[in-house]
Amino acid sequence: MAKADVLAIVTNLSNGQANPTLISQFYDDVVRDLGRDAWLTDAIATSVAAGQSLVQLPDTTITPQMQIFNGTQLGELNLQKAIWLYGQAWTTASGIPLDVVYEAETRKSFRLLPAPSANGTLTTITSEYRADVPNYLQWPIALLVFEIEFSRESDHKNAALAKVAGDLGRLMLAMLV
Amino acid sequence: MGTLTAGTIMQNVLVAVRDPSAFGAATVTPPTTASGQTFALSVINEAQAKVNAAEAQVVASQSVSVSAGQALVRIAANLPQAIRIVRVWDANNNELQRIDLRTIAFPGSNWFSLTGTTTSWGLIGHDLLLLYPAPTAATTFTVFYIQDPSTVALSQSSTLVLSDDSAQQVMDLAEVILLIKLRSLEYAAATLARLQSRYAKQLATTGGPPTPVLPRTAAIPFVEEMKNGQG
């Protein structure tokens, strides 16, 4: 279901009071929050060239959950352990990748460790942002967007209304699992 | 399948929210009964979808083709009417065992590339179906799922897909939505509290899909010690 359809529900429920620009941003926030809870997951296949250690995931990525290189699940190392295992030149180590080291808190980029000595295929299972969510998430998202819209400072702010809508959205999500 | 029509449910809900002419539910200016009834029907359709999701009354199945070595199936793309997967059969109608990825540890880190006779299925998040081990050759699986009836628009003469004993929950849920639109908060909160009480078990697990996200592999002691700096 397209983002525009979700925003149309918010507009209808708000009797036209919702700010179209802001609710578009709130939609993005709500979908990213759902992504952190793995409502929207996908497997992204990436070709990795020999010697390439750095992998950059698409901007739509929210939280990578697992990496699989040529069919083998990789572990996760922090920087300290990477140095302890491979030495200070850990970024130049080459072989069959066994682990990943994330580059930043966003986790959208990471290094394969050791870097592959031959070309291979990396599969990353990740939660992701979507502008086109499954039909069953349309109303819960609309209600959570509505909650944010009516919680903010505005000429139509209404904390009680926002809370009822938000609670209903969360109930609907709970009914899905 | 119930005996109550969507039109009957809609009229009952509109009377309950004191908007029998559906002007308050209208989405056009000036408000019209036709517009309000169309919106109310969409709300009832959504309500029955969510009640069905919680009560698992309407279960459908669909055949899914899988290529050799394919362990993952995108649910939204392949099963667009599926709200939640409940069972999987192989091509010979053998029931596959559901595995909980929160608790299972696969025997080795190459579990993803293992092929053989598929014996199990699991969910990664809410949107990826895992078949384990991946089939050796191209085959089909029959996937049973809780169906989303809201993908088909309701007309006033349509009967609800749910049995009549769920009609009250559908009306309650639709009522809360319409009361939000009508800004009748006191009654919306009261009706919502009734629904929260009925679905308290589901609310207790809220915060995301019940199934896990991260499949694990069995720990190899030597490697783990190395990683922990004890090797």
Coordinates of C-alpha atoms in Angstrom, one line a residue:
Chain A
M1 CA 0.0 0.0 0.0
A2 CA 1.5 3.3 -1.1
K3 CA 2.5 6.0 1.3
A4 CA 0.0 8.3 -0.3
D5 CA -2.8 6.0 0.7
V6 CA -1.7 5.9 4.3
L7 CA -1.4 9.7 4.3
A8 CA -4.9 10.0 2.8
I9 CA -6.3 8.0 5.8
V10 CA -4.5 10.4 8.2
T11 CA -6.0 13.4 6.3
N12 CA -9.5 11.8 6.4
L13 CA -9.3 11.0 10.1
S14 CA -8.1 14.5 10.9
N15 CA -10.9 16.0 8.9
G16 CA -8.3 17.9 6.9
Q17 CA -6.4 19.3 9.9
A18 CA -3.2 17.3 9.5
N19 CA -0.3 19.2 7.9
P20 CA 0.5 17.3 4.7
T21 CA 4.2 18.0 4.8
L22 CA 4.7 17.0 8.4
I23 CA 2.7 13.8 8.2
S24 CA 4.9 12.7 5.3
Q25 CA 7.9 13.0 7.6
F26 CA 6.0 11.3 10.5
Y27 CA 5.2 8.4 8.1
D28 CA 8.9 8.0 7.5
D29 CA 9.6 8.0 11.3
V30 CA 6.9 5.5 12.0
V31 CA 8.0 3.1 9.3
R32 CA 11.6 3.3 10.5
D33 CA 10.4 2.5 14.0
L34 CA 8.6 -0.5 12.7
G35 CA 11.8 -1.5 10.9
R36 CA 13.7 -1.6 14.2
D37 CA 11.2 -4.2 15.3
A38 CA 11.7 -6.1 12.1
W39 CA 8.2 -5.7 10.7
L40 CA 9.7 -5.1 7.2
T41 CA 12.6 -7.4 6.4
D42 CA 14.4 -8.3 3.2
A43 CA 17.4 -10.1 2.0
I44 CA 19.8 -8.0 -0.1
A45 CA 22.3 -9.8 -2.4
T46 CA 25.5 -7.9 -3.1
S47 CA 28.4 -9.0 -5.3
V48 CA 31.7 -8.5 -3.5
A49 CA 34.9 -8.3 -5.5
A50 CA 38.2 -9.9 -4.3
G51 CA 39.9 -7.5 -1.8
Q52 CA 36.7 -5.5 -1.2
S53 CA 36.2 -5.3 2.5
L54 CA 33.8 -2.3 2.8
V55 CA 30.2 -2.9 2.1
Q56 CA 27.7 -0.1 1.9
L57 CA 24.0 -0.9 2.3
P58 CA 21.2 1.1 0.6
D59 CA 19.8 4.1 2.5
T60 CA 16.5 2.2 3.0
T61 CA 18.4 -0.2 5.4
I62 CA 17.3 0.2 9.0
T63 CA 19.0 -2.5 11.0
P64 CA 21.1 -5.3 9.4
Q65 CA 20.4 -8.6 11.2
M66 CA 22.7 -11.0 9.6
Q67 CA 25.3 -11.4 6.8
I68 CA 25.9 -14.5 4.8
F69 CA 29.0 -14.7 2.6
N70 CA 28.9 -17.5 0.0
G71 CA 26.4 -19.4 2.2
T72 CA 28.3 -19.0 5.5
Q73 CA 26.8 -16.9 8.3
L74 CA 29.3 -14.3 9.5
G75 CA 29.8 -13.3 13.1
E76 CA 30.1 -9.8 14.4
L77 CA 33.3 -8.3 15.9
N78 CA 33.8 -4.9 17.5
L79 CA 36.9 -2.9 16.6
Q80 CA 38.8 -4.0 19.7
K81 CA 38.4 -7.7 19.0
A82 CA 39.2 -7.2 15.3
I83 CA 42.5 -5.7 16.3
W84 CA 43.1 -8.3 18.9
L85 CA 42.5 -11.1 16.3
Y86 CA 44.0 -9.7 13.2
G87 CA 46.4 -7.0 14.4
Q88 CA 46.4 -3.3 13.7
A89 CA 46.5 -4.0 9.9
W90 CA 43.2 -5.8 10.3
T91 CA 41.6 -3.9 7.3
T92 CA 44.2 -5.4 5.0
A93 CA 43.7 -9.0 6.1
S94 CA 42.7 -11.3 3.3
G95 CA 41.0 -14.7 3.1
I96 CA 37.6 -16.2 3.6
P97 CA 35.3 -13.7 5.4
L98 CA 34.3 -14.9 8.9
D99 CA 33.0 -11.7 10.6
V100 CA 31.8 -8.2 10.0
V101 CA 32.9 -5.0 11.8
Y102 CA 30.4 -2.2 11.6
E103 CA 31.7 1.2 10.6
A104 CA 29.2 3.4 12.4
E105 CA 26.2 3.3 14.8
T106 CA 23.9 3.4 11.8
R107 CA 25.1 0.0 10.8
K108 CA 24.6 0.8 7.1
S109 CA 28.2 0.1 6.3
F110 CA 30.5 -2.6 7.5
R111 CA 33.7 -4.3 6.7
L112 CA 34.1 -8.0 5.9
L113 CA 36.9 -9.5 8.0
P114 CA 39.1 -10.8 6.5
A115 CA 38.5 -9.2 3.1
P116 CA 37.5 -11.9 0.6
S117 CA 40.5 -13.2 -1.4
A118 CA 38.1 -14.1 -4.3
N119 CA 34.8 -12.7 -5.7
G120 CA 31.7 -13.8 -3.8
T121 CA 28.1 -13.0 -3.0
L122 CA 27.0 -11.4 0.2
T123 CA 23.5 -11.8 1.4
T124 CA 22.4 -9.3 4.1
I125 CA 19.2 -9.8 6.0
T126 CA 18.0 -6.5 7.2
S127 CA 15.0 -4.6 8.2
E128 CA 14.2 -1.8 5.8
Y129 CA 12.2 1.4 5.2
R130 CA 9.5 1.1 2.6
A131 CA 7.2 3.7 1.0
D132 CA 5.0 0.7 -0.1
V133 CA 4.0 -1.2 3.0
P134 CA 1.9 -4.4 3.2
N135 CA -1.9 -3.7 3.3
Y136 CA -2.2 -4.9 6.9
L137 CA 0.2 -2.2 8.2
Q138 CA -1.7 0.7 6.5
W139 CA -4.1 1.6 9.3
P140 CA -1.8 1.0 12.2
I141 CA 0.8 3.3 10.6
A142 CA -1.9 5.9 9.8
L143 CA -3.0 5.9 13.5
L144 CA 0.6 6.2 14.7
V145 CA 1.2 9.1 12.3
F146 CA -2.0 10.7 13.5
E147 CA -0.8 10.3 17.1
I148 CA 2.4 12.3 16.4
E149 CA 0.5 14.9 14.4
F150 CA -1.9 15.6 17.2
S151 CA 0.8 15.5 19.9
R152 CA 2.8 18.4 18.4
E153 CA 2.3 22.1 19.1
S154 CA -0.3 23.3 16.6
D155 CA -3.7 24.9 16.4
H156 CA -5.2 21.5 16.4
K157 CA -3.1 19.8 19.2
N158 CA -5.1 17.4 21.2
A159 CA -3.1 15.1 23.6
A160 CA -6.1 13.0 24.5
L161 CA -7.1 12.4 20.9
A162 CA -3.5 11.5 20.0
K163 CA -3.3 9.0 22.8
V164 CA -6.4 7.2 21.8
A165 CA -5.3 7.0 18.2
G166 CA -1.8 5.8 19.2
D167 CA -3.1 3.2 21.6
L168 CA -5.5 1.9 18.8
G169 CA -2.6 1.7 16.4
R170 CA -0.5 -0.3 18.9
L171 CA -3.4 -2.6 19.6
M172 CA -3.8 -3.2 15.8
L173 CA -0.1 -4.1 15.6
A174 CA -0.5 -6.4 18.5
M175 CA -3.4 -8.1 16.8
L176 CA -1.2 -9.0 13.9
V177 CA 1.3 -11.0 15.7
Chain B
M1 CA -18.5 -16.8 6.9
G2 CA -21.1 -14.9 8.8
T3 CA -24.7 -14.0 8.0
L4 CA -24.5 -10.3 8.8
T5 CA -24.0 -7.9 5.9
A6 CA -21.5 -5.1 5.9
G7 CA -24.4 -2.7 5.4
T8 CA -26.1 -3.9 8.6
I9 CA -22.9 -3.6 10.5
M10 CA -22.2 -0.2 9.1
Q11 CA -25.7 1.1 10.1
N12 CA -25.3 -0.3 13.6
V13 CA -21.9 1.3 14.0
L14 CA -23.1 4.7 12.6
V15 CA -26.1 4.6 15.0
A16 CA -23.7 3.7 17.9
V17 CA -21.5 6.7 17.2
R18 CA -24.6 8.9 16.7
D19 CA -23.9 9.6 13.1
P20 CA -26.7 7.7 11.3
S21 CA -26.5 9.9 8.2
A22 CA -22.8 9.4 8.0
F23 CA -22.1 13.1 7.6
G24 CA -19.5 13.0 10.4
A25 CA -17.7 10.1 8.6
A26 CA -17.7 11.9 5.3
T27 CA -14.5 12.7 3.6
V28 CA -15.7 15.4 1.3
T29 CA -16.9 19.0 1.9
P30 CA -19.8 19.6 2.1
P31 CA -20.3 16.2 3.7
T32 CA -22.5 13.6 1.9
T33 CA -24.0 10.4 3.1
A34 CA -22.5 8.5 0.2
S35 CA -19.0 9.6 1.1
G36 CA -19.5 8.9 4.8
Q37 CA -20.8 5.4 4.1
T38 CA -17.9 4.6 1.8
F39 CA -15.4 5.7 4.5
A40 CA -17.4 3.7 7.1
L41 CA -17.3 0.6 4.9
S42 CA -13.5 0.9 4.5
V43 CA -13.3 1.2 8.3
I44 CA -15.4 -2.0 8.8
N45 CA -13.3 -3.8 6.3
E46 CA -10.1 -2.9 8.2
A47 CA -11.7 -3.8 11.5
Q48 CA -12.7 -7.3 10.3
A49 CA -9.2 -7.8 8.9
K50 CA -7.6 -7.0 12.3
V51 CA -10.1 -9.1 14.2
N52 CA -9.4 -11.9 11.8
A53 CA -5.7 -11.5 12.4
A54 CA -6.2 -11.8 16.1
E55 CA -8.7 -14.6 16.0
A56 CA -7.4 -16.6 13.0
Q57 CA -10.7 -17.4 11.6
V58 CA -10.1 -17.2 7.8
V59 CA -7.0 -19.2 6.8
A60 CA -6.1 -19.5 3.1
S61 CA -3.4 -21.3 1.3
Q62 CA -1.3 -20.7 -1.7
S63 CA 1.3 -22.6 -3.6
V64 CA 4.8 -21.0 -3.7
S65 CA 7.4 -22.1 -6.2
V66 CA 11.0 -22.2 -4.9
S67 CA 14.1 -22.8 -6.9
A68 CA 16.9 -25.2 -5.9
G69 CA 18.9 -23.9 -3.0
Q70 CA 16.5 -21.1 -2.2
A71 CA 16.1 -20.8 1.5
L72 CA 14.2 -17.5 1.7
V73 CA 10.8 -16.4 0.4
R74 CA 9.6 -12.8 0.5
I75 CA 6.2 -13.0 2.0
A76 CA 4.7 -9.6 1.0
A77 CA 5.8 -10.1 -2.6
N78 CA 4.8 -13.8 -3.0
L79 CA 1.8 -13.9 -0.6
P80 CA 0.2 -10.4 -0.8
Q81 CA -2.9 -11.5 1.1
A82 CA -1.0 -13.1 4.0
I83 CA -1.1 -11.4 7.3
R84 CA 0.7 -14.1 9.2
I85 CA 2.0 -17.5 8.1
V86 CA 0.7 -20.4 10.2
R87 CA 1.7 -23.7 8.4
V88 CA 3.8 -24.9 5.5
W89 CA 3.5 -28.2 3.6
D90 CA 6.0 -29.6 1.1
A91 CA 5.1 -30.8 -2.4
N92 CA 4.0 -34.2 -1.0
N93 CA 1.7 -32.5 1.6
N94 CA 4.1 -33.3 4.4
E95 CA 3.8 -30.9 7.3
L96 CA 7.0 -28.9 7.9
Q97 CA 8.0 -28.3 11.5
R98 CA 8.0 -24.7 12.6
I99 CA 11.2 -23.6 14.2
D100 CA 11.6 -20.6 16.5
L101 CA 14.7 -18.8 15.5
R102 CA 15.0 -17.2 18.9
T103 CA 15.9 -20.5 20.5
I104 CA 17.3 -22.7 17.8
A105 CA 21.0 -22.8 17.1
F106 CA 21.9 -24.1 13.7
P107 CA 24.6 -26.8 13.6
G108 CA 27.1 -24.8 11.8
S109 CA 27.7 -21.4 10.2
N110 CA 27.0 -22.8 6.7
W111 CA 23.4 -23.6 7.6
F112 CA 22.1 -21.1 5.1
S113 CA 23.6 -23.0 2.1
L114 CA 22.7 -26.5 3.3
T115 CA 20.3 -28.3 0.9
G116 CA 18.3 -31.4 1.3
T117 CA 14.8 -32.4 2.1
T118 CA 13.2 -29.4 3.7
T119 CA 11.9 -30.3 7.1
S120 CA 11.3 -26.9 8.8
W121 CA 10.2 -23.4 8.4
G122 CA 10.6 -20.2 10.4
L123 CA 10.1 -16.5 10.1
I124 CA 12.8 -13.9 10.0
G125 CA 11.1 -10.8 11.2
H126 CA 7.5 -10.6 9.9
D127 CA 8.3 -10.6 6.2
L128 CA 10.7 -13.4 5.3
L129 CA 9.9 -17.1 5.3
L130 CA 12.9 -19.4 5.9
L131 CA 12.9 -22.9 4.5
Y132 CA 15.4 -25.2 6.2
P133 CA 17.3 -26.9 4.7
A134 CA 16.8 -25.3 1.3
P135 CA 15.4 -27.7 -1.2
T136 CA 17.9 -29.6 -3.4
A137 CA 15.7 -29.2 -6.5
A138 CA 13.1 -26.7 -7.6
T139 CA 9.8 -27.5 -5.9
T140 CA 6.6 -26.0 -4.5
F141 CA 5.4 -25.5 -1.0
T142 CA 1.9 -24.9 0.1
V143 CA 1.8 -22.0 2.6
F144 CA -1.2 -21.5 4.9
Y145 CA -1.7 -18.0 6.2
I146 CA -4.2 -15.8 8.0
Q147 CA -5.8 -13.9 5.1
D148 CA -6.2 -10.2 4.9
P149 CA -9.8 -9.7 3.7
S150 CA -9.4 -6.0 3.4
T151 CA -7.6 -6.4 0.1
V152 CA -11.1 -6.8 -1.4
A153 CA -13.4 -3.8 -1.0
L154 CA -16.6 -4.3 0.9
S155 CA -20.0 -3.4 -0.5
Q156 CA -23.1 -3.0 1.7
S157 CA -24.5 -6.3 0.5
S158 CA -21.3 -8.2 1.3
T159 CA -21.4 -10.6 4.2
L160 CA -18.5 -10.4 6.7
V161 CA -15.9 -13.2 6.2
L162 CA -15.9 -13.6 10.0
S163 CA -18.5 -15.6 11.9
D164 CA -21.3 -13.6 13.6
D165 CA -19.9 -14.1 17.0
S166 CA -17.0 -11.8 16.0
A167 CA -19.3 -9.1 14.8
Q168 CA -19.2 -7.2 18.1
Q169 CA -15.4 -7.0 18.0
V170 CA -15.6 -5.7 14.4
M171 CA -18.2 -3.1 15.4
D172 CA -16.1 -2.1 18.5
L173 CA -13.0 -1.6 16.5
A174 CA -14.8 0.3 13.7
E175 CA -16.6 2.4 16.4
V176 CA -13.3 3.5 17.9
I177 CA -12.0 4.7 14.6
L178 CA -15.1 6.6 13.7
L179 CA -15.2 8.1 17.2
I180 CA -11.7 9.4 16.7
K181 CA -12.8 11.1 13.5
L182 CA -15.9 12.5 15.3
R183 CA -13.6 13.6 18.2
S184 CA -15.8 11.8 20.7
L185 CA -12.9 10.8 22.9
E186 CA -14.6 9.7 26.1
Y187 CA -16.5 7.0 24.3
A188 CA -13.6 6.1 22.1
A189 CA -11.4 5.5 25.1
A190 CA -14.0 3.4 26.8
T191 CA -14.6 1.2 23.7
L192 CA -10.8 0.9 23.2
A193 CA -10.3 -0.2 26.8
R194 CA -12.8 -3.0 26.1
L195 CA -10.9 -4.1 23.1
Q196 CA -7.6 -3.9 24.9
S197 CA -9.0 -6.1 27.6
R198 CA -10.2 -8.7 25.1
Y199 CA -6.9 -8.7 23.3
A200 CA -4.7 -8.4 26.3
K201 CA -2.7 -11.5 25.4
Q202 CA -1.7 -10.0 22.1
L203 CA -0.9 -6.7 23.7
A204 CA 1.5 -8.5 26.1
T205 CA 3.6 -9.5 23.1
T206 CA 3.6 -6.2 21.4
G207 CA 6.7 -4.4 20.3
G208 CA 7.2 -6.4 17.2
P209 CA 6.8 -9.7 15.5
P210 CA 6.8 -12.7 17.9
T211 CA 9.4 -14.4 15.9
P212 CA 13.0 -13.4 16.1
V213 CA 15.1 -11.7 13.8
L214 CA 18.5 -13.2 14.1
P215 CA 19.2 -16.9 13.4
R216 CA 22.1 -18.1 15.5
T217 CA 24.7 -20.8 15.0
A218 CA 25.9 -23.1 17.6
A219 CA 28.9 -21.6 19.5
I220 CA 32.3 -23.0 18.7
P221 CA 34.1 -22.8 22.1
F222 CA 37.5 -22.1 20.7
V223 CA 36.4 -19.4 18.4
E224 CA 34.2 -17.8 21.1
E225 CA 37.1 -17.8 23.5
M226 CA 39.3 -16.1 20.9
K227 CA 36.6 -13.5 20.3
N228 CA 36.3 -12.9 24.0
G229 CA 40.0 -12.4 24.4
Q230 CA 40.5 -15.6 26.4
G231 CA 42.2 -17.7 23.8

